[in-house]
Amino acid sequence: MKTQRRAFLHSVAAACLAAFCVSVQAEPDLLQPDEAFRVSARRVDARVVELEYIIAPGYHLYRDRFSFKTDNPAVTVSGVELPPPLEKFDKAMGQNMRYYTERVAVRVRLAGANQTVKLVATAQGCAAIVGVCYAPITKAFSVPAMGGKQG
């Protein structure tokens, strides 16, 4: 009887271990932030810089976690244009969250002098497939003065 019980317990333990190994292997590797959320910037006109975020499949960026600033008090951010987001109830947050998947283009309006400036963009996103959020991701872009004229 002891031998049968021991054999049964071993088979149960082996089954549990096999199930655990399958679930660990099935969980995808998380991408590095720069891979999950690729971003580029281009000047659209004298007062507008467009940032394009390419978001990896299974990841999203939160609409309300974008922020922008410059390194020069003579050139300031005067407005931000974001497209309409998707929305869903987030159990972990206990509220509806607005977010973007795949791609989002953000237009940042600048005010002030026509000078080269560093635009600092911050965004935060998550790997929705495993429910892991990244710390805010900050990128800086050098935005040249329009027409090469400073001042």
Tab-separated table of N, CA, C and O in Angstrom, residues 4 14-15 23 25 27 31 55 58 62 68 80-81 83 85 91 95 102 106 122 129 136 139 142 144:
chain	number	residue	atom	x	y	z
A	4	GLN	N	2.275	1.898	-3.443
A	4	GLN	CA	1.283	2.469	-4.347
A	4	GLN	C	1.063	3.949	-4.033
A	4	GLN	O	0.954	4.767	-4.940
A	14	ALA	N	5.059	14.801	-10.449
A	14	ALA	CA	5.595	14.911	-11.810
A	14	ALA	C	4.619	15.663	-12.711
A	14	ALA	O	5.024	16.499	-13.521
A	15	ALA	N	3.326	15.391	-12.569
A	15	ALA	CA	2.319	16.082	-13.378
A	15	ALA	C	2.303	17.578	-13.056
A	15	ALA	O	2.219	18.416	-13.951
A	23	SER	N	3.787	26.100	-18.354
A	23	SER	CA	3.329	27.479	-18.172
A	23	SER	C	4.497	28.449	-18.187
A	23	SER	O	4.388	29.552	-18.695
A	25	GLN	N	7.323	28.022	-19.872
A	25	GLN	CA	7.775	28.125	-21.253
A	25	GLN	C	6.776	28.899	-22.104
A	25	GLN	O	7.158	29.575	-23.038
A	27	GLU	N	4.989	31.471	-21.189
A	27	GLU	CA	5.008	32.900	-20.906
A	27	GLU	C	6.062	33.572	-21.781
A	27	GLU	O	7.227	33.187	-21.779
A	31	LEU	N	9.879	42.341	-23.884
A	31	LEU	CA	10.778	43.143	-24.708
A	31	LEU	C	11.402	44.237	-23.861
A	31	LEU	O	10.807	44.689	-22.874
A	55	ILE	N	4.303	50.649	-31.476
A	55	ILE	CA	4.070	49.833	-30.283
A	55	ILE	C	4.020	48.361	-30.700
A	55	ILE	O	3.239	47.980	-31.580
A	58	GLY	N	0.849	43.219	-28.521
A	58	GLY	CA	0.688	42.770	-27.135
A	58	GLY	C	1.087	43.812	-26.112
A	58	GLY	O	1.041	43.556	-24.913
A	62	TYR	N	-0.169	54.197	-22.324
A	62	TYR	CA	-1.286	54.906	-21.690
A	62	TYR	C	-1.372	56.343	-22.188
A	62	TYR	O	-0.372	57.060	-22.206
A	68	PHE	N	5.679	66.186	-22.085
A	68	PHE	CA	6.683	66.774	-22.967
A	68	PHE	C	7.184	68.072	-22.367
A	68	PHE	O	6.404	68.846	-21.799
A	80	VAL	N	-0.416	69.827	-26.848
A	80	VAL	CA	-0.164	68.452	-27.288
A	80	VAL	C	-1.449	67.927	-27.914
A	80	VAL	O	-2.519	68.037	-27.320
A	81	GLU	N	-1.343	67.385	-29.125
A	81	GLU	CA	-2.492	66.803	-29.820
A	81	GLU	C	-2.324	65.285	-29.868
A	81	GLU	O	-1.348	64.789	-30.430
A	83	PRO	N	-4.476	61.551	-30.717
A	83	PRO	CA	-5.687	61.000	-31.340
A	83	PRO	C	-6.583	60.348	-30.296
A	83	PRO	O	-6.145	60.093	-29.164
A	85	PRO	N	-8.143	57.699	-28.013
A	85	PRO	CA	-7.572	56.432	-27.544
A	85	PRO	C	-8.602	55.314	-27.502
A	85	PRO	O	-9.808	55.546	-27.620
A	91	LYS	N	-8.533	46.103	-14.167
A	91	LYS	CA	-8.799	45.562	-12.835
A	91	LYS	C	-7.733	45.983	-11.828
A	91	LYS	O	-8.043	46.310	-10.686
A	95	GLN	N	-10.045	51.212	-12.542
A	95	GLN	CA	-10.683	52.301	-13.298
A	95	GLN	C	-10.522	52.074	-14.799
A	95	GLN	O	-9.747	51.230	-15.228
A	102	GLU	N	-0.342	49.470	-31.337
A	102	GLU	CA	0.222	49.473	-32.689
A	102	GLU	C	1.018	50.732	-33.025
A	102	GLU	O	2.209	50.675	-33.211
A	106	VAL	N	1.863	61.729	-32.079
A	106	VAL	CA	1.583	62.807	-31.127
A	106	VAL	C	2.184	64.080	-31.686
A	106	VAL	O	3.365	64.117	-32.030
A	122	THR	N	8.215	61.861	-22.483
A	122	THR	CA	8.065	60.771	-21.521
A	122	THR	C	6.749	60.057	-21.799
A	122	THR	O	5.725	60.700	-22.051
A	129	ILE	N	0.029	41.441	-22.485
A	129	ILE	CA	-0.032	39.986	-22.559
A	129	ILE	C	0.332	39.318	-21.238
A	129	ILE	O	-0.104	38.214	-20.971
A	136	PRO	N	8.254	54.809	-16.421
A	136	PRO	CA	8.188	55.805	-17.495
A	136	PRO	C	9.469	55.803	-18.339
A	136	PRO	O	10.574	55.660	-17.820
A	139	LYS	N	12.786	59.960	-23.583
A	139	LYS	CA	13.672	60.117	-24.745
A	139	LYS	C	13.827	61.604	-25.032
A	139	LYS	O	12.870	62.367	-24.893
A	142	SER	N	16.782	66.292	-30.410
A	142	SER	CA	17.258	67.619	-30.772
A	142	SER	C	16.386	68.120	-31.926
A	142	SER	O	16.280	67.471	-32.959
A	144	PRO	N	15.994	71.094	-34.468
A	144	PRO	CA	16.696	72.251	-35.012
A	144	PRO	C	15.754	73.431	-35.250
A	144	PRO	O	14.552	73.250	-35.466
